Amino acid sequence: MNRSAGLLSALYLATSTGLAWTAVLALHSGPPWAVCLFAAASLVPVIAVVRESVLYDQRRTLAEMRKWATVPQGPGTRAADDIVRAELDTACCERWWTSCGTDHDSTCPRRVPRSSAA
């Protein structure tokens, strides 16, 4: 993790700790709804730390893919083509693409017959 992401994660964890401590204090002298609110709020920064680590892993994987894509006959030479091919294979027909999802080709397996009722 780079320095800014590490600093941001440390800030998230400090915020989470502060909110958890506030929940403990509210447990002793506050209303029960406040305890639940602060306990739930203390989990949100933890989720943000997990998100930062996932983003870091994705950036590192992307950097490795870019590095391998520049090597001739390396394992990543066709990575971009494979990704685009997979995305297009999961897409629908050409008419669906050009009509913003309102119409399908006659050979499209996802074609839904239109009703003539207006």
Tab-separated table of N, CA, C and O in Angstrom:
chain	number	residue	atom	x	y	z
A	1	MET	N	0.851	-1.169	0.000
A	1	MET	CA	0.000	0.000	0.000
A	1	MET	C	0.895	1.230	0.000
A	1	MET	O	1.897	1.267	0.712
A	2	ASN	N	0.521	2.237	-0.782
A	2	ASN	CA	1.329	3.441	-0.811
A	2	ASN	C	1.086	4.287	0.437
A	2	ASN	O	0.229	3.984	1.263
A	3	ARG	N	1.869	5.350	0.568
A	3	ARG	CA	1.837	6.138	1.798
A	3	ARG	C	0.478	6.803	2.034
A	3	ARG	O	-0.043	6.790	3.147
A	4	SER	N	-0.122	7.364	0.997
A	4	SER	CA	-1.404	8.057	1.178
A	4	SER	C	-2.522	7.077	1.529
A	4	SER	O	-3.374	7.382	2.371
A	5	ALA	N	-2.526	5.902	0.902
A	5	ALA	CA	-3.545	4.908	1.228
A	5	ALA	C	-3.356	4.380	2.649
A	5	ALA	O	-4.328	4.126	3.370
A	6	GLY	N	-2.107	4.214	3.053
A	6	GLY	CA	-1.840	3.779	4.431
A	6	GLY	C	-2.278	4.817	5.447
A	6	GLY	O	-2.846	4.485	6.495
A	7	LEU	N	-2.011	6.100	5.146
A	7	LEU	CA	-2.432	7.177	6.041
A	7	LEU	C	-3.953	7.249	6.107
A	7	LEU	O	-4.531	7.416	7.191
A	8	LEU	N	-4.599	7.094	4.971
A	8	LEU	CA	-6.059	7.113	4.939
A	8	LEU	C	-6.640	5.937	5.726
A	8	LEU	O	-7.606	6.096	6.478
A	9	SER	N	-6.037	4.768	5.595
A	9	SER	CA	-6.502	3.597	6.345
A	9	SER	C	-6.312	3.795	7.844
A	9	SER	O	-7.165	3.409	8.646
A	10	ALA	N	-5.189	4.406	8.238
A	10	ALA	CA	-4.959	4.688	9.656
A	10	ALA	C	-6.005	5.675	10.185
A	10	ALA	O	-6.512	5.519	11.306
A	11	LEU	N	-6.361	6.659	9.369
A	11	LEU	CA	-7.397	7.616	9.761
A	11	LEU	C	-8.751	6.920	9.902
A	11	LEU	O	-9.511	7.197	10.843
A	12	TYR	N	-9.057	6.015	8.968
A	12	TYR	CA	-10.305	5.249	9.063
A	12	TYR	C	-10.348	4.433	10.349
A	12	TYR	O	-11.374	4.385	11.035
A	13	LEU	N	-9.249	3.764	10.669
A	13	LEU	CA	-9.223	2.931	11.876
A	13	LEU	C	-9.311	3.770	13.147
A	13	LEU	O	-9.954	3.364	14.119
A	14	ALA	N	-8.693	4.957	13.145
A	14	ALA	CA	-8.811	5.850	14.301
A	14	ALA	C	-10.248	6.327	14.468
A	14	ALA	O	-10.774	6.383	15.590
A	15	THR	N	-10.897	6.646	13.373
A	15	THR	CA	-12.303	7.058	13.419
A	15	THR	C	-13.178	5.925	13.924
A	15	THR	O	-14.079	6.135	14.752
A	16	SER	N	-12.906	4.725	13.456
A	16	SER	CA	-13.674	3.574	13.899
A	16	SER	C	-13.493	3.334	15.395
A	16	SER	O	-14.456	3.041	16.110
A	17	THR	N	-12.273	3.469	15.864
A	17	THR	CA	-12.006	3.291	17.294
A	17	THR	C	-12.726	4.350	18.115
A	17	THR	O	-13.308	4.048	19.167
A	18	GLY	N	-12.701	5.591	17.648
A	18	GLY	CA	-13.409	6.663	18.356
A	18	GLY	C	-14.911	6.434	18.409
A	18	GLY	O	-15.552	6.656	19.443
A	19	LEU	N	-15.476	5.972	17.319
A	19	LEU	CA	-16.916	5.697	17.311
A	19	LEU	C	-17.255	4.504	18.198
A	19	LEU	O	-18.298	4.500	18.872
A	20	ALA	N	-16.397	3.496	18.219
A	20	ALA	CA	-16.644	2.348	19.097
A	20	ALA	C	-16.547	2.780	20.561
A	20	ALA	O	-17.347	2.325	21.399
A	21	TRP	N	-15.584	3.628	20.883
A	21	TRP	CA	-15.460	4.119	22.260
A	21	TRP	C	-16.684	4.948	22.642
A	21	TRP	O	-17.186	4.845	23.760
A	22	THR	N	-17.191	5.749	21.713
A	22	THR	CA	-18.407	6.524	21.972
A	22	THR	C	-19.594	5.587	22.208
A	22	THR	O	-20.451	5.860	23.057
A	23	ALA	N	-19.637	4.474	21.499
A	23	ALA	CA	-20.709	3.492	21.718
A	23	ALA	C	-20.615	2.896	23.110
A	23	ALA	O	-21.636	2.686	23.782
A	24	VAL	N	-19.407	2.635	23.580
A	24	VAL	CA	-19.223	2.090	24.934
A	24	VAL	C	-19.658	3.115	25.972
A	24	VAL	O	-20.336	2.773	26.955
A	25	LEU	N	-19.281	4.378	25.770
A	25	LEU	CA	-19.711	5.419	26.706
A	25	LEU	C	-21.226	5.593	26.692
A	25	LEU	O	-21.852	5.806	27.736
A	26	ALA	N	-21.826	5.507	25.526
A	26	ALA	CA	-23.282	5.631	25.423
A	26	ALA	C	-23.969	4.435	26.075
A	26	ALA	O	-25.102	4.563	26.573
A	27	LEU	N	-23.308	3.298	26.098
A	27	LEU	CA	-23.887	2.115	26.730
A	27	LEU	C	-24.063	2.333	28.222
A	27	LEU	O	-25.046	1.864	28.816
A	28	HIS	N	-23.150	3.074	28.837
A	28	HIS	CA	-23.212	3.304	30.277
A	28	HIS	C	-24.231	4.366	30.663
A	28	HIS	O	-24.866	4.257	31.725
A	29	SER	N	-24.395	5.383	29.852
A	29	SER	CA	-25.264	6.468	30.293
A	29	SER	C	-26.163	7.026	29.205
A	29	SER	O	-26.809	8.046	29.426
A	30	GLY	N	-26.221	6.406	28.070
A	30	GLY	CA	-27.007	6.969	26.981
A	30	GLY	C	-28.191	6.094	26.621
A	30	GLY	O	-28.370	4.987	27.142
A	31	PRO	N	-29.000	6.581	25.699
A	31	PRO	CA	-30.152	5.793	25.249
A	31	PRO	C	-29.685	4.602	24.394
A	31	PRO	O	-28.644	4.667	23.739
A	32	PRO	N	-30.463	3.532	24.384
A	32	PRO	CA	-30.065	2.346	23.616
A	32	PRO	C	-29.943	2.605	22.113
A	32	PRO	O	-29.096	2.007	21.444
A	33	TRP	N	-30.759	3.508	21.558
A	33	TRP	CA	-30.669	3.776	20.135
A	33	TRP	C	-29.331	4.420	19.777
A	33	TRP	O	-28.794	4.197	18.695
A	34	ALA	N	-28.776	5.212	20.701
A	34	ALA	CA	-27.484	5.846	20.450
A	34	ALA	C	-26.363	4.808	20.439
A	34	ALA	O	-25.419	4.905	19.649
A	35	VAL	N	-26.478	3.809	21.309
A	35	VAL	CA	-25.483	2.735	21.332
A	35	VAL	C	-25.483	2.000	19.998
A	35	VAL	O	-24.416	1.755	19.406
A	36	CYS	N	-26.664	1.668	19.518
A	36	CYS	CA	-26.770	0.972	18.232
A	36	CYS	C	-26.247	1.839	17.093
A	36	CYS	O	-25.547	1.353	16.196
A	37	LEU	N	-26.568	3.110	17.116
A	37	LEU	CA	-26.126	4.027	16.072
A	37	LEU	C	-24.600	4.136	16.023
A	37	LEU	O	-23.993	4.015	14.957
A	38	PHE	N	-23.970	4.324	17.174
A	38	PHE	CA	-22.512	4.460	17.205
A	38	PHE	C	-21.816	3.143	16.903
A	38	PHE	O	-20.751	3.121	16.274
A	39	ALA	N	-22.399	2.032	17.321
A	39	ALA	CA	-21.803	0.731	17.011
A	39	ALA	C	-21.847	0.473	15.508
A	39	ALA	O	-20.858	0.000	14.920
A	40	ALA	N	-22.972	0.789	14.878
A	40	ALA	CA	-23.077	0.604	13.427
A	40	ALA	C	-22.157	1.568	12.692
A	40	ALA	O	-21.505	1.203	11.706
A	41	ALA	N	-22.065	2.794	13.169
A	41	ALA	CA	-21.208	3.785	12.528
A	41	ALA	C	-19.732	3.416	12.654
A	41	ALA	O	-18.924	3.766	11.787
A	42	SER	N	-19.368	2.697	13.698
A	42	SER	CA	-17.967	2.306	13.862
A	42	SER	C	-17.550	1.238	12.859
A	42	SER	O	-16.358	1.026	12.628
A	43	LEU	N	-18.511	0.560	12.237
A	43	LEU	CA	-18.187	-0.456	11.235
A	43	LEU	C	-17.929	0.141	9.850
A	43	LEU	O	-17.229	-0.467	9.037
A	44	VAL	N	-18.471	1.308	9.582
A	44	VAL	CA	-18.327	1.921	8.263
A	44	VAL	C	-16.865	2.208	7.908
A	44	VAL	O	-16.422	1.870	6.802
A	45	PRO	N	-16.056	2.781	8.799
A	45	PRO	CA	-14.651	2.985	8.440
A	45	PRO	C	-13.878	1.679	8.235
A	45	PRO	O	-12.934	1.637	7.446
A	46	VAL	N	-14.271	0.617	8.917
A	46	VAL	CA	-13.622	-0.677	8.708
A	46	VAL	C	-13.895	-1.164	7.286
A	46	VAL	O	-13.004	-1.691	6.613
A	47	ILE	N	-15.111	-0.958	6.816
A	47	ILE	CA	-15.452	-1.312	5.435
A	47	ILE	C	-14.597	-0.488	4.465
A	47	ILE	O	-14.135	-0.994	3.439
A	48	ALA	N	-14.351	0.768	4.802
A	48	ALA	CA	-13.523	1.617	3.946
A	48	ALA	C	-12.080	1.113	3.888
A	48	ALA	O	-11.442	1.174	2.832
A	49	VAL	N	-11.559	0.594	4.986
A	49	VAL	CA	-10.201	0.033	4.986
A	49	VAL	C	-10.148	-1.193	4.083
A	49	VAL	O	-9.207	-1.367	3.298
A	50	VAL	N	-11.166	-2.035	4.166
A	50	VAL	CA	-11.214	-3.216	3.295
A	50	VAL	C	-11.280	-2.779	1.839
A	50	VAL	O	-10.604	-3.339	0.975
A	51	ARG	N	-12.053	-1.766	1.554
A	51	ARG	CA	-12.164	-1.247	0.184
A	51	ARG	C	-10.823	-0.724	-0.310
A	51	ARG	O	-10.435	-0.964	-1.457
A	52	GLU	N	-10.102	-0.003	0.530
A	52	GLU	CA	-8.785	0.502	0.140
A	52	GLU	C	-7.830	-0.649	-0.189
A	52	GLU	O	-7.067	-0.573	-1.150
A	53	SER	N	-7.881	-1.716	0.585
A	53	SER	CA	-6.981	-2.843	0.319
A	53	SER	C	-7.364	-3.560	-0.969
A	53	SER	O	-6.492	-3.997	-1.721
A	54	VAL	N	-8.657	-3.668	-1.246
A	54	VAL	CA	-9.097	-4.291	-2.501
A	54	VAL	C	-8.668	-3.436	-3.691
A	54	VAL	O	-8.182	-3.954	-4.699
A	55	LEU	N	-8.823	-2.119	-3.584
A	55	LEU	CA	-8.389	-1.225	-4.656
A	55	LEU	C	-6.887	-1.329	-4.884
A	55	LEU	O	-6.419	-1.312	-6.033
A	56	TYR	N	-6.126	-1.451	-3.807
A	56	TYR	CA	-4.674	-1.602	-3.948
A	56	TYR	C	-4.339	-2.896	-4.681
A	56	TYR	O	-3.483	-2.904	-5.575
A	57	ASP	N	-5.021	-3.976	-4.318
A	57	ASP	CA	-4.775	-5.250	-4.999
A	57	ASP	C	-5.130	-5.170	-6.485
A	57	ASP	O	-4.413	-5.704	-7.330
A	58	GLN	N	-6.226	-4.501	-6.802
A	58	GLN	CA	-6.622	-4.357	-8.203
A	58	GLN	C	-5.608	-3.519	-8.983
A	58	GLN	O	-5.279	-3.843	-10.122
A	59	ARG	N	-5.115	-2.450	-8.367
A	59	ARG	CA	-4.109	-1.626	-9.055
A	59	ARG	C	-2.816	-2.407	-9.283
A	59	ARG	O	-2.180	-2.271	-10.316
A	60	ARG	N	-2.427	-3.201	-8.297
A	60	ARG	CA	-1.208	-3.995	-8.444
A	60	ARG	C	-1.373	-5.042	-9.542
A	60	ARG	O	-0.479	-5.245	-10.367
A	61	THR	N	-2.532	-5.701	-9.597
A	61	THR	CA	-2.799	-6.689	-10.643
A	61	THR	C	-2.799	-6.032	-12.016
A	61	THR	O	-2.254	-6.581	-12.981
A	62	LEU	N	-3.405	-4.852	-12.115
A	62	LEU	CA	-3.429	-4.135	-13.391
A	62	LEU	C	-2.021	-3.747	-13.832
A	62	LEU	O	-1.683	-3.854	-15.011
A	63	ALA	N	-1.202	-3.322	-12.893
A	63	ALA	CA	0.184	-2.977	-13.241
A	63	ALA	C	0.942	-4.207	-13.739
A	63	ALA	O	1.722	-4.118	-14.695
A	64	GLU	N	0.713	-5.359	-13.125
A	64	GLU	CA	1.349	-6.591	-13.588
A	64	GLU	C	0.857	-6.977	-14.981
A	64	GLU	O	1.645	-7.414	-15.825
A	65	MET	N	-0.449	-6.805	-15.233
A	65	MET	CA	-0.985	-7.117	-16.550
A	65	MET	C	-0.379	-6.198	-17.613
A	65	MET	O	-0.063	-6.636	-18.716
A	66	ARG	N	-0.225	-4.914	-17.274
A	66	ARG	CA	0.381	-3.981	-18.226
A	66	ARG	C	1.829	-4.351	-18.506
A	66	ARG	O	2.299	-4.236	-19.628
A	67	LYS	N	2.524	-4.777	-17.468
A	67	LYS	CA	3.923	-5.160	-17.648
A	67	LYS	C	4.023	-6.375	-18.559
A	67	LYS	O	4.836	-6.416	-19.472
A	68	TRP	N	3.166	-7.364	-18.344
A	68	TRP	CA	3.209	-8.575	-19.172
A	68	TRP	C	2.697	-8.320	-20.582
A	68	TRP	O	3.080	-9.004	-21.516
A	69	ALA	N	1.831	-7.333	-20.740
A	69	ALA	CA	1.300	-7.034	-22.080
A	69	ALA	C	2.369	-6.443	-22.996
A	69	ALA	O	2.271	-6.552	-24.210
A	70	THR	N	3.391	-5.830	-22.415
A	70	THR	CA	4.442	-5.235	-23.240
A	70	THR	C	5.518	-6.244	-23.631
A	70	THR	O	6.296	-5.977	-24.537
A	71	VAL	N	5.543	-7.400	-22.971
A	71	VAL	CA	6.541	-8.424	-23.286
A	71	VAL	C	6.063	-9.220	-24.502
A	71	VAL	O	4.965	-9.768	-24.500
A	72	PRO	N	6.865	-9.292	-25.573
A	72	PRO	CA	6.439	-10.061	-26.744
A	72	PRO	C	6.281	-11.539	-26.394
A	72	PRO	O	7.121	-12.119	-25.719
A	73	GLN	N	5.201	-12.117	-26.824
A	73	GLN	CA	4.871	-13.525	-26.595
A	73	GLN	C	4.740	-13.858	-25.111
A	73	GLN	O	4.871	-15.012	-24.727
A	74	GLY	N	4.493	-12.861	-24.279
A	74	GLY	CA	4.275	-13.092	-22.857
A	74	GLY	C	2.839	-13.515	-22.608
A	74	GLY	O	1.994	-13.494	-23.504
A	75	PRO	N	2.538	-13.911	-21.370
A	75	PRO	CA	1.179	-14.370	-21.079
A	75	PRO	C	0.126	-13.277	-21.178
A	75	PRO	O	-1.056	-13.568	-21.269
A	76	GLY	N	0.531	-12.005	-21.177
A	76	GLY	CA	-0.453	-10.927	-21.216
A	76	GLY	C	-0.621	-10.290	-22.571
A	76	GLY	O	-1.303	-9.276	-22.690
A	77	THR	N	-0.016	-10.858	-23.609
A	77	THR	CA	-0.095	-10.213	-24.914
A	77	THR	C	-1.512	-10.176	-25.453
A	77	THR	O	-1.891	-9.261	-26.159
A	78	ARG	N	-2.294	-11.163	-25.128
A	78	ARG	CA	-3.665	-11.207	-25.629
A	78	ARG	C	-4.679	-10.923	-24.528
A	78	ARG	O	-5.870	-11.148	-24.707
A	79	ALA	N	-4.231	-10.412	-23.384
A	79	ALA	CA	-5.139	-10.187	-22.257
A	79	ALA	C	-6.230	-9.186	-22.611
A	79	ALA	O	-7.410	-9.419	-22.325
A	80	ALA	N	-5.849	-8.081	-23.231
A	80	ALA	CA	-6.850	-7.068	-23.584
A	80	ALA	C	-7.846	-7.618	-24.592
A	80	ALA	O	-9.061	-7.392	-24.470
A	81	ASP	N	-7.362	-8.360	-25.581
A	81	ASP	CA	-8.265	-8.954	-26.572
A	81	ASP	C	-9.215	-9.951	-25.922
A	81	ASP	O	-10.407	-10.000	-26.255
A	82	ASP	N	-8.714	-10.743	-24.997
A	82	ASP	CA	-9.563	-11.719	-24.316
A	82	ASP	C	-10.631	-11.043	-23.464
A	82	ASP	O	-11.774	-11.490	-23.411
A	83	ILE	N	-10.258	-9.945	-22.803
A	83	ILE	CA	-11.227	-9.226	-21.970
A	83	ILE	C	-12.326	-8.624	-22.834
A	83	ILE	O	-13.519	-8.744	-22.537
A	84	VAL	N	-11.928	-7.977	-23.934
A	84	VAL	CA	-12.925	-7.369	-24.829
A	84	VAL	C	-13.811	-8.441	-25.441
A	84	VAL	O	-15.036	-8.292	-25.521
A	85	ARG	N	-13.237	-9.567	-25.849
A	85	ARG	CA	-14.017	-10.646	-26.443
A	85	ARG	C	-15.030	-11.211	-25.440
A	85	ARG	O	-16.186	-11.461	-25.773
A	86	ALA	N	-14.606	-11.383	-24.197
A	86	ALA	CA	-15.519	-11.900	-23.176
A	86	ALA	C	-16.659	-10.926	-22.905
A	86	ALA	O	-17.815	-11.330	-22.747
A	87	GLU	N	-16.351	-9.631	-22.871
A	87	GLU	CA	-17.402	-8.634	-22.641
A	87	GLU	C	-18.391	-8.597	-23.803
A	87	GLU	O	-19.602	-8.500	-23.595
A	88	LEU	N	-17.888	-8.682	-25.021
A	88	LEU	CA	-18.782	-8.663	-26.175
A	88	LEU	C	-19.605	-9.940	-26.270
A	88	LEU	O	-20.752	-9.916	-26.716
A	89	ASP	N	-19.031	-11.081	-25.857
A	89	ASP	CA	-19.779	-12.335	-25.883
A	89	ASP	C	-20.924	-12.327	-24.883
A	89	ASP	O	-21.960	-12.958	-25.112
A	90	THR	N	-20.756	-11.629	-23.772
A	90	THR	CA	-21.833	-11.571	-22.785
A	90	THR	C	-22.874	-10.522	-23.141
A	90	THR	O	-23.937	-10.497	-22.558
A	91	ALA	N	-22.531	-9.645	-24.074
A	91	ALA	CA	-23.484	-8.619	-24.490
A	91	ALA	C	-24.537	-9.226	-25.406
A	91	ALA	O	-24.447	-10.367	-25.827
A	92	CYS	N	-25.522	-8.434	-25.713
A	92	CYS	CA	-26.604	-8.892	-26.568
A	92	CYS	C	-26.252	-8.619	-28.024
A	92	CYS	O	-25.096	-8.469	-28.378
A	93	CYS	N	-27.243	-8.538	-28.855
A	93	CYS	CA	-27.048	-8.371	-30.299
A	93	CYS	C	-26.645	-6.939	-30.650
A	93	CYS	O	-26.693	-6.037	-29.829
A	94	GLU	N	-26.274	-6.744	-31.901
A	94	GLU	CA	-25.811	-5.438	-32.376
A	94	GLU	C	-26.923	-4.386	-32.317
A	94	GLU	O	-26.686	-3.244	-31.945
A	95	ARG	N	-28.121	-4.764	-32.676
A	95	ARG	CA	-29.220	-3.796	-32.655
A	95	ARG	C	-29.495	-3.333	-31.227
A	95	ARG	O	-29.844	-2.187	-30.987
A	96	TRP	N	-29.310	-4.232	-30.262
A	96	TRP	CA	-29.510	-3.857	-28.862
A	96	TRP	C	-28.501	-2.780	-28.471
A	96	TRP	O	-28.831	-1.817	-27.807
A	97	TRP	N	-27.253	-2.945	-28.910
A	97	TRP	CA	-26.219	-1.955	-28.606
A	97	TRP	C	-26.555	-0.606	-29.224
A	97	TRP	O	-26.431	0.430	-28.575
A	98	THR	N	-26.943	-0.598	-30.485
A	98	THR	CA	-27.148	0.668	-31.188
A	98	THR	C	-28.472	1.329	-30.833
A	98	THR	O	-28.628	2.524	-31.052
A	99	SER	N	-29.425	0.577	-30.300
A	99	SER	CA	-30.710	1.173	-29.933
A	99	SER	C	-30.828	1.408	-28.432
A	99	SER	O	-31.925	1.620	-27.921
A	100	CYS	N	-29.710	1.342	-27.727
A	100	CYS	CA	-29.683	1.567	-26.269
A	100	CYS	C	-30.596	0.605	-25.529
A	100	CYS	O	-31.285	0.972	-24.575
A	101	GLY	N	-30.647	-0.627	-25.976
A	101	GLY	CA	-31.379	-1.656	-25.262
A	101	GLY	C	-32.861	-1.717	-25.536
A	101	GLY	O	-33.604	-2.380	-24.826
A	102	THR	N	-33.338	-1.050	-26.580
A	102	THR	CA	-34.774	-1.045	-26.844
A	102	THR	C	-35.193	-2.028	-27.930
A	102	THR	O	-36.371	-2.316	-28.062
A	103	ASP	N	-34.256	-2.536	-28.709
A	103	ASP	CA	-34.613	-3.413	-29.816
A	103	ASP	C	-33.601	-4.543	-29.916
A	103	ASP	O	-32.451	-4.401	-29.492
A	104	HIS	N	-34.010	-5.692	-30.460
A	104	HIS	CA	-33.142	-6.859	-30.600
A	104	HIS	C	-33.157	-7.360	-32.045
A	104	HIS	O	-34.125	-7.177	-32.768
A	105	ASP	N	-32.066	-8.037	-32.428
A	105	ASP	CA	-32.038	-8.709	-33.725
A	105	ASP	C	-32.987	-9.895	-33.693
A	105	ASP	O	-33.325	-10.418	-32.631
A	106	SER	N	-33.395	-10.351	-34.866
A	106	SER	CA	-34.319	-11.492	-34.925
A	106	SER	C	-33.644	-12.790	-34.475
A	106	SER	O	-34.312	-13.726	-34.055
A	107	THR	N	-32.318	-12.854	-34.536
A	107	THR	CA	-31.602	-14.063	-34.113
A	107	THR	C	-31.127	-14.000	-32.666
A	107	THR	O	-30.487	-14.917	-32.189
A	108	CYS	N	-31.441	-12.938	-31.977
A	108	CYS	CA	-30.973	-12.753	-30.603
A	108	CYS	C	-31.683	-13.734	-29.664
A	108	CYS	O	-32.915	-13.809	-29.660
A	109	PRO	N	-30.929	-14.489	-28.836
A	109	PRO	CA	-31.577	-15.434	-27.922
A	109	PRO	C	-32.326	-14.741	-26.789
A	109	PRO	O	-33.185	-15.339	-26.159
A	110	ARG	N	-32.031	-13.481	-26.538
A	110	ARG	CA	-32.704	-12.751	-25.460
A	110	ARG	C	-33.867	-11.916	-25.970
A	110	ARG	O	-34.391	-11.077	-25.260
A	111	ARG	N	-34.241	-12.137	-27.215
A	111	ARG	CA	-35.300	-11.337	-27.828
A	111	ARG	C	-36.622	-11.621	-27.158
A	111	ARG	O	-37.024	-12.776	-26.985
A	112	VAL	N	-37.293	-10.576	-26.781
A	112	VAL	CA	-38.610	-10.682	-26.156
A	112	VAL	C	-39.621	-10.149	-27.164
A	112	VAL	O	-39.481	-9.015	-27.633
A	113	PRO	N	-40.640	-10.908	-27.499
A	113	PRO	CA	-41.619	-10.408	-28.463
A	113	PRO	C	-42.311	-9.149	-27.931
A	113	PRO	O	-42.683	-9.093	-26.770
A	114	ARG	N	-42.446	-8.182	-28.802
A	114	ARG	CA	-43.106	-6.964	-28.402
A	114	ARG	C	-44.610	-7.120	-28.509
A	114	ARG	O	-45.125	-7.780	-29.389
A	115	SER	N	-45.284	-6.490	-27.615
A	115	SER	CA	-46.738	-6.504	-27.623
A	115	SER	C	-47.240	-5.427	-28.572
A	115	SER	O	-46.647	-4.351	-28.677
A	116	SER	N	-48.322	-5.688	-29.255
A	116	SER	CA	-48.882	-4.676	-30.152
A	116	SER	C	-49.807	-3.732	-29.405
A	116	SER	O	-50.308	-2.781	-29.976
A	117	ALA	N	-50.034	-4.018	-28.127
A	117	ALA	CA	-50.896	-3.143	-27.337
A	117	ALA	C	-50.146	-1.863	-26.986
A	117	ALA	O	-48.998	-1.889	-26.587
A	118	ALA	N	-50.780	-0.749	-27.189
A	118	ALA	CA	-50.125	0.525	-26.926
A	118	ALA	C	-50.521	1.073	-25.589
A	118	ALA	O	-51.512	0.878	-25.042
